Short mmCIF file of C-alpha atoms in Angstrom, two decimals:
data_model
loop_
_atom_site.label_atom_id
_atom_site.label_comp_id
_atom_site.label_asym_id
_atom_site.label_seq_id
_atom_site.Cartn_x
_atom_site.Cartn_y
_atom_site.Cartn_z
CA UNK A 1 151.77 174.11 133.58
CA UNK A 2 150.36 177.42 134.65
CA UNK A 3 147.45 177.54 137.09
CA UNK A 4 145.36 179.09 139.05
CA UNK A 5 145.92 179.81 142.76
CA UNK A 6 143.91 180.68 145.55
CA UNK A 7 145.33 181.55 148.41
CA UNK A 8 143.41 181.88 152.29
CA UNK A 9 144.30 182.44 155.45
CA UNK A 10 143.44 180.87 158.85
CA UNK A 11 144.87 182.89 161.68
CA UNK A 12 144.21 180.11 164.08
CA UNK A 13 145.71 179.22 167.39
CA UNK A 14 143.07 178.56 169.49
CA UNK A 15 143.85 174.34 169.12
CA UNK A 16 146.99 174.71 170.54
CA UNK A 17 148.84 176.16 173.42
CA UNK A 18 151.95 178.40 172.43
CA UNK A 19 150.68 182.02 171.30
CA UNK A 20 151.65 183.06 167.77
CA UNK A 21 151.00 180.53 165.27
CA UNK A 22 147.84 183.06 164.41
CA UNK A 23 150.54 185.26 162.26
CA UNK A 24 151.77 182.12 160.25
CA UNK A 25 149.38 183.38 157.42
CA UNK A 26 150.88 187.35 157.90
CA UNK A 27 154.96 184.88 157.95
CA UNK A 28 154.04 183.12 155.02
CA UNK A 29 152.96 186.02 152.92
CA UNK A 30 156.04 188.17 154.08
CA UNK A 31 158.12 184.64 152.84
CA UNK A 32 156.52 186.39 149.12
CA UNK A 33 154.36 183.26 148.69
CA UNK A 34 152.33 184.93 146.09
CA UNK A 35 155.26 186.20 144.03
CA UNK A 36 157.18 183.24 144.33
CA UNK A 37 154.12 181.21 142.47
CA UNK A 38 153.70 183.97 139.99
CA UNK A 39 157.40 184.03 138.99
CA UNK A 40 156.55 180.19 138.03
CA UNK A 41 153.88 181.61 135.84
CA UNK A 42 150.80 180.71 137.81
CA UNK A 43 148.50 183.45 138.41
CA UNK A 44 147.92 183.76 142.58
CA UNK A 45 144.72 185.31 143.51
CA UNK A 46 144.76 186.48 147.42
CA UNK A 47 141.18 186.08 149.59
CA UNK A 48 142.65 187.34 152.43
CA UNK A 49 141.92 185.80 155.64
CA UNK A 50 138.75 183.58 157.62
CA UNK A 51 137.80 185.90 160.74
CA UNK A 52 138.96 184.02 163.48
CA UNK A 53 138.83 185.67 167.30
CA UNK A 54 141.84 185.83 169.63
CA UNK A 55 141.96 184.10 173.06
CA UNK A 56 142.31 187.15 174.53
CA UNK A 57 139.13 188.05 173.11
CA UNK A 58 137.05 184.71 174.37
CA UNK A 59 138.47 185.73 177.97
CA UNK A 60 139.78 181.81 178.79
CA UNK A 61 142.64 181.14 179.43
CA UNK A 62 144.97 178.43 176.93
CA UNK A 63 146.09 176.93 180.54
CA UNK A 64 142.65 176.18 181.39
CA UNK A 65 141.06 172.91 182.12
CA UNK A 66 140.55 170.78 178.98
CA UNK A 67 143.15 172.75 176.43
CA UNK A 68 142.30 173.54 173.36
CA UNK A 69 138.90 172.10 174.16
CA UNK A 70 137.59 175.32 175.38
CA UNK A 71 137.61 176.61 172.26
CA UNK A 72 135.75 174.23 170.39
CA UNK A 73 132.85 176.03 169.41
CA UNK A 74 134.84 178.72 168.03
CA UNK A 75 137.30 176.22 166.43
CA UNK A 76 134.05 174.66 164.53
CA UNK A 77 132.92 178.23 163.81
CA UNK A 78 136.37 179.04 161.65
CA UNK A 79 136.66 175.70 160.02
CA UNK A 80 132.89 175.56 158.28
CA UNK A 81 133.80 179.30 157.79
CA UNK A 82 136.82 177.84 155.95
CA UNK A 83 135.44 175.42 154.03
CA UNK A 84 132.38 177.78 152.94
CA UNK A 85 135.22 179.82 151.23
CA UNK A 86 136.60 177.44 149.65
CA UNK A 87 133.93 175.74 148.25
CA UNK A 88 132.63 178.94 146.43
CA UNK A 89 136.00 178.34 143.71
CA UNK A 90 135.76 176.70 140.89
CA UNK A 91 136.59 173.45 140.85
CA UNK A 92 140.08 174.13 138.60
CA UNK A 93 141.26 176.24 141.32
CA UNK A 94 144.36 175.20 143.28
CA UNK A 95 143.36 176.14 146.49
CA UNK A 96 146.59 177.18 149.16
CA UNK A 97 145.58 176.99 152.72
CA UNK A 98 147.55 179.12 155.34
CA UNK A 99 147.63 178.63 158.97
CA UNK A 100 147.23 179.05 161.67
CA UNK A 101 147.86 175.55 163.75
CA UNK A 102 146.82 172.41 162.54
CA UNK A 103 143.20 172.32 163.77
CA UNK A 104 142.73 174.28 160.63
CA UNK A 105 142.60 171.28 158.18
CA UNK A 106 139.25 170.74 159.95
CA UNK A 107 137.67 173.07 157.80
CA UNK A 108 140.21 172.85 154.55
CA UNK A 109 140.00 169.07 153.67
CA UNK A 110 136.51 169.36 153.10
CA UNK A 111 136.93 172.50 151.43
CA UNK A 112 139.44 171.10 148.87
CA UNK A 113 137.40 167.60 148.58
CA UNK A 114 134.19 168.93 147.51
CA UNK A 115 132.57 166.19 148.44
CA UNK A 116 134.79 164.40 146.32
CA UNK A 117 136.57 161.51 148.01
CA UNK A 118 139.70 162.62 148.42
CA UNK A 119 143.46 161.51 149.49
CA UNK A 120 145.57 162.94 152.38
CA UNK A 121 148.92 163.60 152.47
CA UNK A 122 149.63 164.51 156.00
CA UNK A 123 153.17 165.54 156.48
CA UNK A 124 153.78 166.29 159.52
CA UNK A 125 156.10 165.02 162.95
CA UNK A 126 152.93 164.22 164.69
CA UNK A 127 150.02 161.88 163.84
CA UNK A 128 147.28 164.08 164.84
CA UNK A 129 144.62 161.62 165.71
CA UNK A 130 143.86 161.75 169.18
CA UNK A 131 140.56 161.84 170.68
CA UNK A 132 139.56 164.18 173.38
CA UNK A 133 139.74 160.79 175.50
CA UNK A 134 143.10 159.50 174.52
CA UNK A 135 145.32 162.99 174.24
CA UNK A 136 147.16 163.86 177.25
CA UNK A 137 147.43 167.67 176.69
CA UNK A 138 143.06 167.98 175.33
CA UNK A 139 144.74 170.27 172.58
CA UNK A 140 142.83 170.36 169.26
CA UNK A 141 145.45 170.82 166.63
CA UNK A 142 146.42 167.15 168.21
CA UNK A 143 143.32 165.43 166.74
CA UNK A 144 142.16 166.80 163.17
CA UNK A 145 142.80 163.62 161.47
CA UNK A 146 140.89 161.71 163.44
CA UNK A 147 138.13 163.63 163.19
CA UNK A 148 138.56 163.79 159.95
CA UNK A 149 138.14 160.04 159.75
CA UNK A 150 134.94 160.05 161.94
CA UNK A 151 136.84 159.69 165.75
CA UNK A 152 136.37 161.78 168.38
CA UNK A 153 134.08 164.59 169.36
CA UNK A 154 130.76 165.22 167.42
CA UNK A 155 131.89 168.76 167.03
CA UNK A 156 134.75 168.04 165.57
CA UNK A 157 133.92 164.86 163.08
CA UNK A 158 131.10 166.73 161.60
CA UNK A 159 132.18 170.50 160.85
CA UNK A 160 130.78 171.51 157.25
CA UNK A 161 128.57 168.24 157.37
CA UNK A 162 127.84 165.49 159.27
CA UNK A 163 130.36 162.25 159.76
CA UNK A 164 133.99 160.95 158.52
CA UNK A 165 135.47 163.16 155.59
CA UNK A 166 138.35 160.78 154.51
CA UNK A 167 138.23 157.01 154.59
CA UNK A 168 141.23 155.80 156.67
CA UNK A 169 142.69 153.92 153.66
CA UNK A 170 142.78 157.36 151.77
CA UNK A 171 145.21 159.21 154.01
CA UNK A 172 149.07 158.44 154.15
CA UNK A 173 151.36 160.22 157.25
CA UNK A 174 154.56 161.17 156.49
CA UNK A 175 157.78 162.35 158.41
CA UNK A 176 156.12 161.21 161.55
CA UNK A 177 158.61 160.32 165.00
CA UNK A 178 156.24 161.14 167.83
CA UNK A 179 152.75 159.66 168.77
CA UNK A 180 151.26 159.23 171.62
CA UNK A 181 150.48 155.81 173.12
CA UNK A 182 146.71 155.31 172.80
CA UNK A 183 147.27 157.58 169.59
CA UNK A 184 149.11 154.79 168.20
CA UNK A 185 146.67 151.98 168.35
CA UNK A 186 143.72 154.18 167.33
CA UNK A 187 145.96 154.74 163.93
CA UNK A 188 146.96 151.23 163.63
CA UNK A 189 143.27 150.55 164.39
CA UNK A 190 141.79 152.75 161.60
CA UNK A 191 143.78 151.33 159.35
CA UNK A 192 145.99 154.53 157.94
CA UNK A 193 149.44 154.40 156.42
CA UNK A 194 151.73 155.79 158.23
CA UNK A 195 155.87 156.33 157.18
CA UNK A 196 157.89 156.87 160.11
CA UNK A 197 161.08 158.20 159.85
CA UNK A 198 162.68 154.73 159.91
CA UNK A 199 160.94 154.09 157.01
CA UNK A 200 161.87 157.62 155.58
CA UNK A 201 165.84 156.25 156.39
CA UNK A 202 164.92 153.26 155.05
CA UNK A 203 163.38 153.02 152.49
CA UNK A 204 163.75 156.63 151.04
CA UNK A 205 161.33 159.69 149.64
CA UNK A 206 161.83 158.26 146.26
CA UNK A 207 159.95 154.94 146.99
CA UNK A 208 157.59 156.41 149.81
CA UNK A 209 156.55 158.80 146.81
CA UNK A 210 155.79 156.29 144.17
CA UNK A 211 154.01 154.41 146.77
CA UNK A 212 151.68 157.34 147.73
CA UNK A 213 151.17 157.85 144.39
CA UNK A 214 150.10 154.51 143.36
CA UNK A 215 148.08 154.06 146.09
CA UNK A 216 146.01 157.22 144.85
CA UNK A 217 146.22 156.51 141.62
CA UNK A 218 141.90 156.26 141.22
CA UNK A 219 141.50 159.10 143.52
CA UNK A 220 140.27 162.25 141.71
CA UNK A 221 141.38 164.75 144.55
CA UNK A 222 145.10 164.59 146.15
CA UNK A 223 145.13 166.77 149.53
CA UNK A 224 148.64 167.64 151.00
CA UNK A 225 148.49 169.21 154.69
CA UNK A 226 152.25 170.30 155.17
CA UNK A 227 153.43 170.93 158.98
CA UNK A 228 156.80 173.03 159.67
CA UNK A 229 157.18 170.98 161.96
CA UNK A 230 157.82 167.50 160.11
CA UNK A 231 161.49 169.57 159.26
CA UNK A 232 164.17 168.72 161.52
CA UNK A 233 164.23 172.18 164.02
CA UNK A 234 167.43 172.65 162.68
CA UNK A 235 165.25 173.63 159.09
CA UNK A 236 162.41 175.13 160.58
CA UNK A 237 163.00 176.84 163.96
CA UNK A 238 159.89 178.40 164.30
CA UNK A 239 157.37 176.08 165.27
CA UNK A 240 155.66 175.41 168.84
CA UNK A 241 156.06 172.03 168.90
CA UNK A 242 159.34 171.00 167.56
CA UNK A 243 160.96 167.03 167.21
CA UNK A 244 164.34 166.27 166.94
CA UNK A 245 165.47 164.31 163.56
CA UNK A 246 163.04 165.46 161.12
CA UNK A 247 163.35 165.81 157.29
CA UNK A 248 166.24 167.47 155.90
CA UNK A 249 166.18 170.57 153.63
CA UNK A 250 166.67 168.59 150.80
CA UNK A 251 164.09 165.74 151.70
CA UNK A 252 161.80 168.12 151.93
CA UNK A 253 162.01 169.57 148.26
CA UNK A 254 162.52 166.14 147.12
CA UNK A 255 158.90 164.92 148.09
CA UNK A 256 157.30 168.34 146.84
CA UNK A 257 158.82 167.51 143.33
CA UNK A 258 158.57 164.62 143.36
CA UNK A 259 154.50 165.04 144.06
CA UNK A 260 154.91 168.07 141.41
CA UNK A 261 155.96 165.62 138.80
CA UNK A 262 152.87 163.69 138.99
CA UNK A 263 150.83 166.97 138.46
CA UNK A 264 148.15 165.19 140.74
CA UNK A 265 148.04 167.27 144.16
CA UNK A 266 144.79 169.25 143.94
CA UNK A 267 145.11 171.23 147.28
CA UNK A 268 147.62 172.57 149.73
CA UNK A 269 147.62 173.28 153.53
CA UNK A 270 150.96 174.94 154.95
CA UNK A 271 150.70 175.07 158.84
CA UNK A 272 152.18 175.70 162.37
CA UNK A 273 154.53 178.44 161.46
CA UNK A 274 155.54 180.27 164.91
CA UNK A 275 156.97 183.30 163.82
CA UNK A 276 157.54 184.25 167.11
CA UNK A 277 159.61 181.34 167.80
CA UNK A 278 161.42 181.68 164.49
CA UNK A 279 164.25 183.12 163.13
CA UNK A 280 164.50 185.93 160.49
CA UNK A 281 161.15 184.04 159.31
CA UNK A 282 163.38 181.29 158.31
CA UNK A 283 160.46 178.66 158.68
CA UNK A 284 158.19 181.09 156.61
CA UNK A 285 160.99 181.06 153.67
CA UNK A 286 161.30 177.65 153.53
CA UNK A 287 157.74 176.47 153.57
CA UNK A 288 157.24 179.02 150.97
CA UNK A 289 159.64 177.40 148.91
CA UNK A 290 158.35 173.66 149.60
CA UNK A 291 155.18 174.99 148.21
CA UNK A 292 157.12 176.48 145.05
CA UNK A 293 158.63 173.50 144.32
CA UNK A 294 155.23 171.33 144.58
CA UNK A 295 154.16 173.65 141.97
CA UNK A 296 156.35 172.97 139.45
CA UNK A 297 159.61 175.19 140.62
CA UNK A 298 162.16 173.80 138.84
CA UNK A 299 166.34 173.27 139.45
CA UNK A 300 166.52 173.14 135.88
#
């Protein structure tokens, strides 16, 4: 089914510490994102990118005191910047979010909900919901789910508007194989559902999938916030913050069309692509073609 695409960057890498992710948006556009989706039959409209300063601009240093931290303000400044954009589409638009590091879903989950509730697909290596108190590196693109959810730092937990985005029970992890201790028991606390990849072994994408699905079944809005870095390295070189025995190539596409065959993902993030880590913008490429084949790219 043809559709209509928006697609926005987020040069971000101020919630991080590895310089570069800011060109994953300039990567994934080389990757021919746009024509890729067109050839499909979708028509791709581009809004360029959210303004977004470099650190070399705010004069602190990403070794400082407090990590990403020290960028908060300007973090908060992108994300409602973000979600401003995106709530100016119509609400038929499919809205393709480009970062940037992962801090960036701070401002596109509640530009895709629309005040809607919503369910979360994050897909990712990492669980992403630390606090300022319980991560060990203070690095922002380590806790946008749990702000998301209403944990953490005021700034954070109430960008666009004020409290939790997501309930806990709406948002499903998957691909994830490293968390951080206190991490851990703030997820199990919450109450999200999270597949490791023993249960990925397990079990299998299939099943995870159908799960996922069912569990959303009611929900109007379906949110997917894709990470490089849930790939095994092997897949998806360039990314600052890579984990050994991650999805495959093929388990990748396999959960995108499997998702595209329920025709009931309303939204797309595609983040943490290092170009500068990367090779031949191999990471790009293949992100690029995980989101072609959640919209409906077909083997035959």
């Amino acid at each position: 089914m043809s559709r209509e695409i928006a697609i926005l960057g987020v040069p971000m890498d101020l919630g991080q510490g590895r310089r570069g992710v800011d060109m994953g948006p300039s990567a994934l556009r080389y990757g021919r994102l746009e024509e890729r989706l067109e050839a499909i039959g979708h028509t791709v409209r581009d809004l360029g990118d959210i303004d977004v300063p470099t650190a070399e601009e705010l004069e602190i240093s990403h070794t400082g005191p407090g990590g990403g931290m020290n960028y908060v303000d300007e973090i908060r400044k992108a994300c409602e910047a973000t979600t401003r954009r995106l709530l100016e589409l119509r609400e038929e638009v499919f809205p393709i979010i480009l970062g940037g590091d992962h801090s960036i879903a701070l401002g596109s989950v509640p530009g895709c909900s629309r005040h809607t509730r919503t369910g979360v697909v994050w897909v990712d290596a990492h669980g992403d919901f630390n606090t300022p108190e319980t991560s060990p590196s203070g690095n922002v693109h380590g806790m946008p789910l749990a702000a998301l959810c209403g944990y953490g730092d005021r700034r954070l937990v109430d960008i666009a508007w004020e409290g939790a985005k997501l309930r806990p029970e709406d948002v499903v992890l998957i691909g994830i194989r490293d968390l951080d201790r206190e991490e851990r028991r703030l997820m199990r606390d919450a109450g999200v559902t999270v597949y490791t990849m023993k249960e990925v072994d397990r079990l299998g994408l299939t099943l995870i999938a159908a799960a996922v699905l069912e569990r959303f079944g009611t929900l109007p809005r379906l949110h997917v916030s894709l990470d490089a870095d849930v790939l095994d390295p092997e897949v998806a070189p360039g990314v600052g913050t890579p984990v050994p025995g991650g999805l495959t190539f093929r388990e990748a596409h396999l959960l995108m069309e499997l998702f595209a065959d329920s025709g009931r993902v309303t939204s797309l993030d595609l983040v943490e692509v290092n170009p500068i880590l990367d090779r031949a913008n191999r990471t790009a490429n293949t992100l690029v073609g995980l989101a072609a084949s959640l919209l409906g790219k077909q083997i035959y």
